[in-house]
XYZ file of C-alpha atoms in Angstrom:
507
model
C 3.985 -82.185 113.062
C 5.512 -84.446 115.600
C 8.726 -84.216 117.431
C 10.587 -86.914 119.229
C 12.247 -85.667 122.408
C 14.850 -87.737 124.526
C 14.591 -87.262 128.192
C 17.489 -87.706 130.669
C 17.071 -88.947 134.413
C 14.233 -86.882 135.975
C 11.743 -84.935 133.956
C 10.943 -81.477 134.855
C 8.444 -79.499 132.544
C 8.109 -75.776 132.193
C 5.015 -74.183 130.138
C 5.399 -70.983 128.570
C 2.348 -69.434 127.598
C 2.385 -67.817 124.199
C -1.128 -66.517 124.028
C -4.720 -67.514 125.154
C -5.001 -71.326 124.627
C -1.604 -71.801 123.044
C 1.356 -73.080 124.797
C 5.039 -73.536 123.935
C 6.711 -76.142 126.160
C 10.284 -76.515 127.194
C 11.761 -79.405 129.189
C 14.545 -79.701 131.820
C 15.752 -82.905 133.531
C 17.981 -86.022 133.628
C 17.217 -89.474 132.211
C 16.229 -90.969 129.012
C 13.021 -91.890 126.968
C 10.721 -90.442 124.315
C 7.722 -87.876 124.052
C 5.795 -86.181 121.468
C 4.049 -82.809 121.268
C 2.052 -81.066 118.398
C 2.866 -77.475 117.147
C -0.083 -75.148 116.295
C -0.168 -72.625 113.158
C -1.668 -69.124 112.968
C -4.936 -68.937 111.101
C -5.493 -67.026 107.771
C -6.928 -63.448 107.670
C -10.479 -62.438 106.379
C -10.777 -59.782 103.686
C -11.272 -56.407 105.255
C -14.036 -54.053 104.411
C -12.969 -50.488 103.631
C -14.984 -47.183 103.629
C -13.913 -43.822 102.538
C -14.525 -40.333 104.201
C -12.590 -37.672 102.404
C -9.205 -38.828 102.258
C -9.388 -41.278 105.367
C -10.138 -44.951 104.853
C -11.523 -47.040 107.702
C -10.916 -50.871 107.722
C -12.654 -53.527 109.639
C -12.360 -57.145 109.589
C -13.386 -60.322 111.479
C -11.041 -62.035 113.883
C -8.667 -64.919 112.686
C -9.142 -67.874 115.328
C -7.220 -70.868 116.256
C -8.818 -74.288 116.057
C -9.853 -73.888 119.652
C -11.763 -70.597 118.736
C -8.996 -68.512 120.431
C -8.372 -65.335 118.397
C -4.980 -64.162 117.430
C -3.819 -60.815 118.992
C -2.575 -58.849 116.112
C -2.757 -58.004 112.476
C -0.774 -56.231 109.836
C -2.455 -54.279 107.060
C -1.318 -53.777 103.537
C -2.514 -51.389 100.844
C -2.268 -52.078 97.066
C -2.524 -50.006 93.850
C -4.283 -51.270 90.644
C -1.370 -53.257 89.862
C -1.332 -54.920 93.175
C 1.808 -53.290 94.161
C 2.276 -52.856 98.001
C 2.282 -49.167 99.080
C 3.439 -47.703 102.316
C 0.470 -47.581 104.836
C 0.014 -44.526 107.027
C 0.016 -44.213 110.771
C -2.740 -46.052 112.810
C -2.725 -48.831 110.327
C 1.095 -49.477 110.209
C 2.955 -51.844 112.285
C 1.049 -54.399 114.307
C -2.710 -53.601 114.796
C -4.138 -55.059 117.975
C -7.686 -54.501 116.964
C -10.310 -55.367 114.406
C -10.331 -51.968 112.833
C -7.944 -49.010 111.911
C -8.254 -45.748 109.940
C -5.386 -44.961 107.591
C -5.453 -40.969 107.489
C -4.394 -38.722 104.468
C -4.473 -41.628 101.836
C -3.378 -40.459 98.517
C -5.866 -39.852 95.707
C -6.368 -43.070 93.801
C -8.048 -46.410 93.624
C -6.865 -48.967 96.277
C -7.324 -52.550 97.894
C -6.532 -53.690 101.235
C -5.654 -57.055 102.857
C -4.761 -58.018 106.481
C -2.413 -60.798 107.941
C -2.968 -62.385 111.213
C 0.156 -62.477 113.711
C 0.561 -64.265 117.027
C 3.916 -63.615 118.706
C 6.492 -64.879 115.940
C 3.913 -66.733 113.978
C 2.206 -65.158 110.948
C -0.794 -66.580 109.186
C -1.606 -66.315 105.531
C -2.657 -63.055 103.988
C -6.306 -62.372 103.459
C -8.003 -61.854 100.159
C -8.136 -58.309 98.952
C -11.058 -55.859 100.000
C -13.182 -54.450 97.286
C -11.505 -51.496 95.528
C -12.137 -48.126 96.836
C -11.399 -44.562 95.411
C -9.958 -41.862 97.545
C -10.543 -38.187 96.521
C -13.042 -36.979 93.931
C -14.347 -39.559 91.578
C -16.324 -39.612 88.345
C -18.440 -42.728 86.926
C -19.985 -42.317 83.524
C -21.716 -44.862 81.197
C -21.412 -45.871 78.413
C -17.585 -45.382 77.919
C -17.506 -47.000 74.465
C -19.373 -44.876 72.068
C -20.298 -45.616 68.447
C -22.525 -42.664 67.417
C -22.620 -38.990 68.131
C -23.911 -37.006 69.880
C -24.155 -39.239 73.036
C -25.194 -38.520 76.466
C -23.409 -40.396 79.344
C -24.847 -40.600 82.771
C -23.175 -41.275 86.156
C -22.239 -39.874 89.486
C -19.539 -37.663 91.104
C -18.321 -38.460 94.521
C -15.986 -36.767 97.144
C -16.146 -33.316 95.712
C -15.826 -30.366 97.959
C -19.056 -29.203 99.598
C -20.222 -26.012 97.658
C -18.362 -26.547 94.369
C -19.884 -26.173 90.995
C -18.836 -28.512 88.169
C -18.051 -28.026 84.594
C -16.967 -30.845 82.184
C -13.968 -30.602 79.700
C -12.892 -32.874 77.009
C -9.303 -34.026 76.939
C -7.758 -31.183 79.215
C -9.093 -30.119 82.613
C -7.851 -26.586 81.898
C -7.954 -25.879 78.136
C -10.247 -28.627 76.904
C -13.589 -28.002 75.074
C -16.395 -27.300 77.738
C -19.002 -30.095 77.203
C -22.677 -29.558 77.807
C -23.535 -31.388 81.098
C -25.821 -31.256 84.093
C -25.276 -31.802 87.639
C -28.554 -32.830 89.726
C -27.350 -31.220 92.963
C -25.431 -28.039 92.266
C -23.590 -26.769 94.240
C -22.420 -30.088 95.603
C -24.135 -30.774 98.933
C -22.423 -31.999 102.203
C -22.458 -35.678 101.001
C -19.985 -34.610 98.269
C -21.747 -36.303 95.521
C -24.329 -35.894 92.812
C -25.870 -37.591 89.612
C -24.458 -35.980 86.555
C -24.908 -36.277 82.960
C -22.584 -34.994 80.050
C -22.829 -34.795 76.386
C -20.167 -35.730 73.663
C -20.788 -33.705 70.719
C -21.161 -34.595 67.084
C -17.812 -33.225 65.740
C -15.646 -35.002 68.299
C -13.112 -37.169 66.465
C -12.906 -40.987 66.715
C -10.412 -42.539 69.282
C -9.563 -42.297 72.800
C -10.577 -39.407 74.952
C -10.914 -38.337 78.472
C -13.885 -36.427 80.071
C -12.935 -34.353 83.114
C -15.241 -33.030 85.836
C -13.723 -29.899 87.155
C -14.798 -28.500 90.505
C -14.761 -24.813 91.062
C -12.830 -25.144 94.425
C -10.165 -27.557 92.876
C -11.700 -31.069 92.887
C -10.983 -33.003 89.869
C -11.897 -36.542 88.405
C -11.922 -38.116 85.035
C -13.165 -41.198 82.935
C -11.546 -42.429 79.762
C -13.901 -43.039 76.764
C -13.372 -44.464 73.310
C -15.222 -43.471 70.171
C -15.475 -45.772 67.360
C -15.147 -44.486 63.755
C -18.493 -44.332 61.926
C -18.001 -41.672 59.463
C -19.992 -42.139 55.998
C -20.284 -38.560 54.825
C -17.975 -36.165 53.376
C -16.659 -32.906 55.018
C -18.795 -29.611 54.827
C -17.320 -26.701 53.077
C -19.041 -23.773 54.690
C -17.121 -20.809 53.150
C -14.249 -20.017 50.730
C -12.788 -16.886 49.044
C -9.930 -15.682 47.188
C -7.485 -12.930 48.553
C -4.587 -11.384 46.838
C -1.267 -12.103 48.435
C -0.666 -8.453 49.349
C -3.620 -9.000 51.552
C -6.224 -6.130 52.015
C -9.766 -6.382 50.420
C -10.731 -10.025 49.605
C -12.466 -11.491 46.519
C -10.663 -9.429 43.865
C -7.613 -10.368 41.657
C -6.053 -8.841 38.624
C -4.684 -10.888 35.443
C -1.011 -12.012 36.447
C -1.728 -11.201 40.097
C -1.028 -13.541 42.881
C -3.653 -14.809 45.232
C -4.456 -17.251 47.925
C -7.593 -19.533 48.285
C -9.041 -19.868 51.850
C -11.620 -22.457 52.883
C -13.729 -23.359 56.047
C -13.910 -27.078 56.224
C -15.375 -29.338 58.947
C -15.710 -33.241 59.054
C -19.070 -33.854 60.290
C -19.312 -37.710 60.648
C -20.691 -39.275 63.673
C -18.131 -39.435 64.809
C -15.888 -37.795 62.453
C -12.592 -39.334 61.357
C -11.073 -36.117 60.301
C -10.245 -34.152 57.238
C -7.665 -35.710 54.876
C -7.302 -33.315 51.861
C -8.786 -29.994 50.835
C -8.224 -28.888 47.106
C -9.434 -26.044 44.958
C -10.431 -25.996 41.290
C -9.471 -22.380 40.196
C -8.888 -23.186 36.584
C -11.253 -20.161 35.813
C -8.638 -17.900 37.409
C -5.402 -20.109 36.646
C -5.745 -22.227 33.595
C -5.319 -26.005 34.389
C -5.290 -25.434 38.093
C -7.954 -28.074 39.046
C -6.692 -29.351 42.436
C -4.617 -26.831 44.257
C -3.900 -28.179 47.615
C -4.875 -26.281 50.786
C -2.905 -26.569 53.901
C -4.610 -26.671 57.508
C -3.881 -23.723 59.828
C -5.550 -20.538 61.314
C -6.131 -17.782 58.844
C -8.201 -14.462 59.355
C -9.527 -12.656 56.403
C -11.809 -9.623 56.845
C -12.459 -10.671 60.347
C -13.456 -14.263 59.461
C -11.281 -17.177 60.470
C -10.529 -19.822 57.821
C -8.857 -23.337 58.597
C -7.312 -23.979 55.221
C -5.292 -21.876 52.662
C -3.566 -22.611 49.589
C -0.106 -21.618 48.444
C 0.331 -18.572 46.351
C -1.242 -18.908 42.817
C -0.594 -16.731 39.986
C -3.620 -15.780 37.807
C -3.523 -16.304 33.991
C -2.469 -13.373 31.807
C -4.335 -12.536 29.868
C -7.547 -12.963 31.848
C -10.782 -11.471 31.188
C -12.457 -9.252 33.714
C -15.623 -10.311 35.614
C -16.829 -12.872 38.112
C -15.034 -16.267 38.036
C -16.450 -19.209 39.891
C -14.393 -21.870 41.643
C -14.965 -25.092 43.725
C -13.590 -26.630 46.777
C -13.394 -30.416 47.354
C -12.861 -31.845 50.768
C -12.047 -35.560 51.539
C -11.992 -37.295 55.065
C -9.792 -40.081 56.225
C -12.683 -42.422 55.276
C -12.371 -41.361 51.582
C -15.932 -39.621 51.854
C -15.580 -36.500 49.576
C -17.492 -33.309 49.179
C -17.271 -30.887 46.317
C -18.808 -27.389 47.015
C -19.352 -24.877 44.539
C -21.011 -21.396 44.511
C -17.784 -19.485 45.320
C -16.496 -16.675 43.165
C -13.844 -14.048 42.726
C -13.846 -10.783 40.555
C -11.101 -10.185 38.069
C -10.418 -6.448 37.748
C -7.719 -5.200 35.337
C -8.718 -1.603 35.229
C -6.455 1.035 36.652
C -8.240 3.435 39.089
C -8.388 7.215 38.250
C -9.166 10.387 40.378
C -12.862 11.455 39.694
C -13.478 14.555 41.894
C -12.349 16.437 45.016
C -14.887 18.557 47.073
C -14.328 20.670 50.262
C -17.438 21.405 52.205
C -18.107 23.982 54.821
C -19.573 22.649 58.144
C -22.930 23.842 59.173
C -22.736 27.188 60.775
C -19.124 27.535 59.788
C -17.189 30.496 58.029
C -17.216 30.083 54.205
C -13.647 30.086 52.927
C -12.217 29.143 56.332
C -10.685 25.687 57.068
C -12.003 24.777 60.549
C -12.913 21.859 62.594
C -15.839 19.981 61.121
C -15.372 20.947 57.604
C -15.067 17.922 55.246
C -13.023 17.106 52.211
C -14.410 14.248 49.938
C -12.152 12.197 47.447
C -13.823 10.487 44.646
C -12.235 7.450 42.854
C -13.346 5.885 39.738
C -13.846 2.588 41.723
C -13.536 1.515 45.363
C -10.077 1.409 46.704
C -8.328 -1.025 48.989
C -8.414 0.681 52.306
C -5.706 -1.412 53.778
C -3.401 0.270 51.026
C -4.361 3.648 52.157
C -3.699 2.906 55.881
C -2.411 -0.429 57.190
C -5.055 -2.624 58.794
C -7.804 0.066 57.956
C -11.000 -1.480 56.896
C -12.849 1.761 55.788
C -14.642 2.609 59.195
C -13.887 6.047 60.792
C -10.470 6.272 61.963
C -8.306 9.294 63.220
C -5.807 10.984 60.880
C -4.157 14.383 60.666
C -4.943 16.787 57.801
C -2.014 19.192 56.910
C -2.422 22.494 54.765
C 0.962 24.201 53.817
C 1.073 27.696 52.651
C 2.501 27.864 49.030
C 3.025 30.398 46.541
C 1.628 28.179 43.875
C -1.566 27.459 46.014
C -1.867 26.159 49.463
C -1.463 22.364 49.481
C -3.755 19.988 51.602
C -2.450 16.445 52.619
C -3.665 13.771 54.849
C -1.315 12.020 57.460
C -1.525 9.375 59.957
C -2.845 10.180 63.471
C 0.587 10.615 64.804
C 1.368 13.024 62.143
C 4.748 11.238 61.256
C 3.932 10.120 57.402
C 1.630 11.238 54.861
C -0.942 8.772 53.508
C -1.238 7.768 49.732
C -4.021 10.104 48.967
C -1.655 12.522 46.939
C -2.019 16.220 47.400
C -4.576 18.931 46.553
C -3.778 22.367 45.526
C -6.485 24.489 46.811
C -6.277 26.942 44.074
C -5.468 30.078 46.401
C -2.795 31.012 48.708
C -4.699 32.754 51.548
C -6.278 29.684 53.469
C -3.310 29.532 55.700
C -0.117 31.622 56.207
C 1.879 28.841 57.693
C 1.892 25.165 58.015
C -1.421 24.121 59.939
C -1.947 20.588 61.336
C -5.628 19.686 61.964
C -5.201 16.944 64.581
C -7.767 14.426 65.635
C -9.334 14.695 62.142
C -11.420 11.600 60.963
C -11.392 9.523 57.700
C -14.153 7.046 56.548
C -14.555 5.091 53.318
C -17.910 4.427 51.448
C -18.020 2.791 48.105
C -15.659 4.911 45.864
C -15.394 7.986 48.212
C -13.090 8.613 51.085
C -14.452 11.595 53.352
C -11.924 13.321 55.707
C -13.472 15.676 58.362
C -11.041 18.321 59.715
C -10.149 18.426 63.456
C -8.593 20.908 65.595
C -6.203 23.370 63.951
C -2.744 23.829 65.556
C -2.892 27.565 65.003
C -5.016 30.339 63.630
C -6.426 29.874 60.109
C -7.233 32.565 57.648
C -10.353 33.102 55.637
C -9.745 32.986 51.643
C -10.984 36.368 50.132
C -12.027 34.963 46.920
C -12.630 31.636 44.867
C -10.479 29.050 43.320
C -10.391 25.703 41.662
C -8.817 22.663 43.465
C -6.615 20.210 41.749
C -6.175 16.809 43.208
C -2.980 14.914 42.172
C -3.486 11.193 43.341
C -0.632 8.953 44.624
C 0.342 5.916 42.513
C 1.110 4.029 45.660
C -2.632 3.588 46.331
C -4.550 0.868 44.587
C -7.891 -0.689 44.042
C -9.172 -3.989 45.597
C -7.440 -5.869 42.797
C -4.099 -4.059 43.485
C -4.255 -2.100 40.372
C -2.110 0.959 41.156
C -3.726 4.392 40.891
C -2.678 6.737 38.041
C -1.104 10.095 38.746
C -3.420 12.066 36.440
C -4.518 15.229 38.123
C -8.111 15.758 38.587
C -9.979 19.208 38.713
C -12.841 19.702 41.182
C -16.221 19.618 39.510
C -18.664 22.469 39.616
C -16.062 25.190 38.671
C -14.240 27.658 40.914
C -15.534 28.229 44.460
C -14.507 29.196 48.029
C -13.272 25.750 49.496
C -14.596 25.141 52.973
């Protein structure tokens, strides 16, 4: 640019130095005439080089120079995020930097680029191009990130993890996500903070977007986004199914007109799986015409096994003949691949259970005719009973109960109560056939009860007071409870049962 200057009378020239090799001129004087001068502009900056150490970023760049090779004497530094939005720069790199390097401390975790702008007095040159992007804090790189088949093993590296950390890999959530199989070449992490890694995405992972997290034992965390393309050409697997009455308890049994649920374990096994769409049960052998009862996803536990689908309540046909009845499960995925799995069955039982026998057995070395710790009473039913109906949540394994014997003029009565001795169990009552086993109510605490097939055995615990010894023999009579029922929920009859083998001394 050229400027024309009018001079008046005498010409005096003052030179103000703005920097090395650069001058700003001012003129003072009298007279008139013309003169020209050429103004210089500050040069452009060069893209800086960035390096990371922990959370500190060190920048360096080459000098910006005027045409006469004189370097400018200052620079401003700018940091940008992934969207090229300027961020506040930390101390030592903020303001005007009168050097060709600076270190920004405590840089937030993230991926950043930097640029520098030359400054000379009031002049500002063009901003430089951006540096290569750098990542501050723990980082994870994996490849490939677009998956088309499963399982697939991804390989890559971690960096800037804490020395001494061990690393696990999780899918989609760093705290609760599924732990993935992986390896870390240098474990625990060495002083360099990095290591080569590999991680496997398993077969049953669903299609779509996912995140793989590398989680350090001392708090470091990094992640990589992946996508899995749908590639599911096979139907789901139905690994298990059963029928259970709606009153719960023993599974696999139902009676005519009884209500029941159908449970199933279903897994979509595509590579990768697209997910289960529908699960339906054909139980027409239990409920005429029910060929496609819908099962709903959820978490259901039956006999200690977890099922992920269950039907609504279904009422069995009536009449319905006894015996084994088969049913099938059909599962369809979101790609319309379907699997129908048979081989499942339930037993229809319409027979009312009855009392078959009661026996009281003396413990080895015990006193005959005296109820004492270790003696056993055995109840025999016409068929296996539902243990959950005898005692809530009981499976038939040994459990603690209380045996009570009450003195009665019509014959001492034996009953079984819960462990807390607050309620009688639906085992009915046994008249021991004599009145001299006890002279008052005696509770045998810490007794134990077990079930095996059609029998329930109760072993007496510690008596609450002194117990007498019967002076003769008698015949026990067991009157069962109608609130007990079998595995198909048929209620017990109340018909009394005499002990087999004739009169004897109990215990």
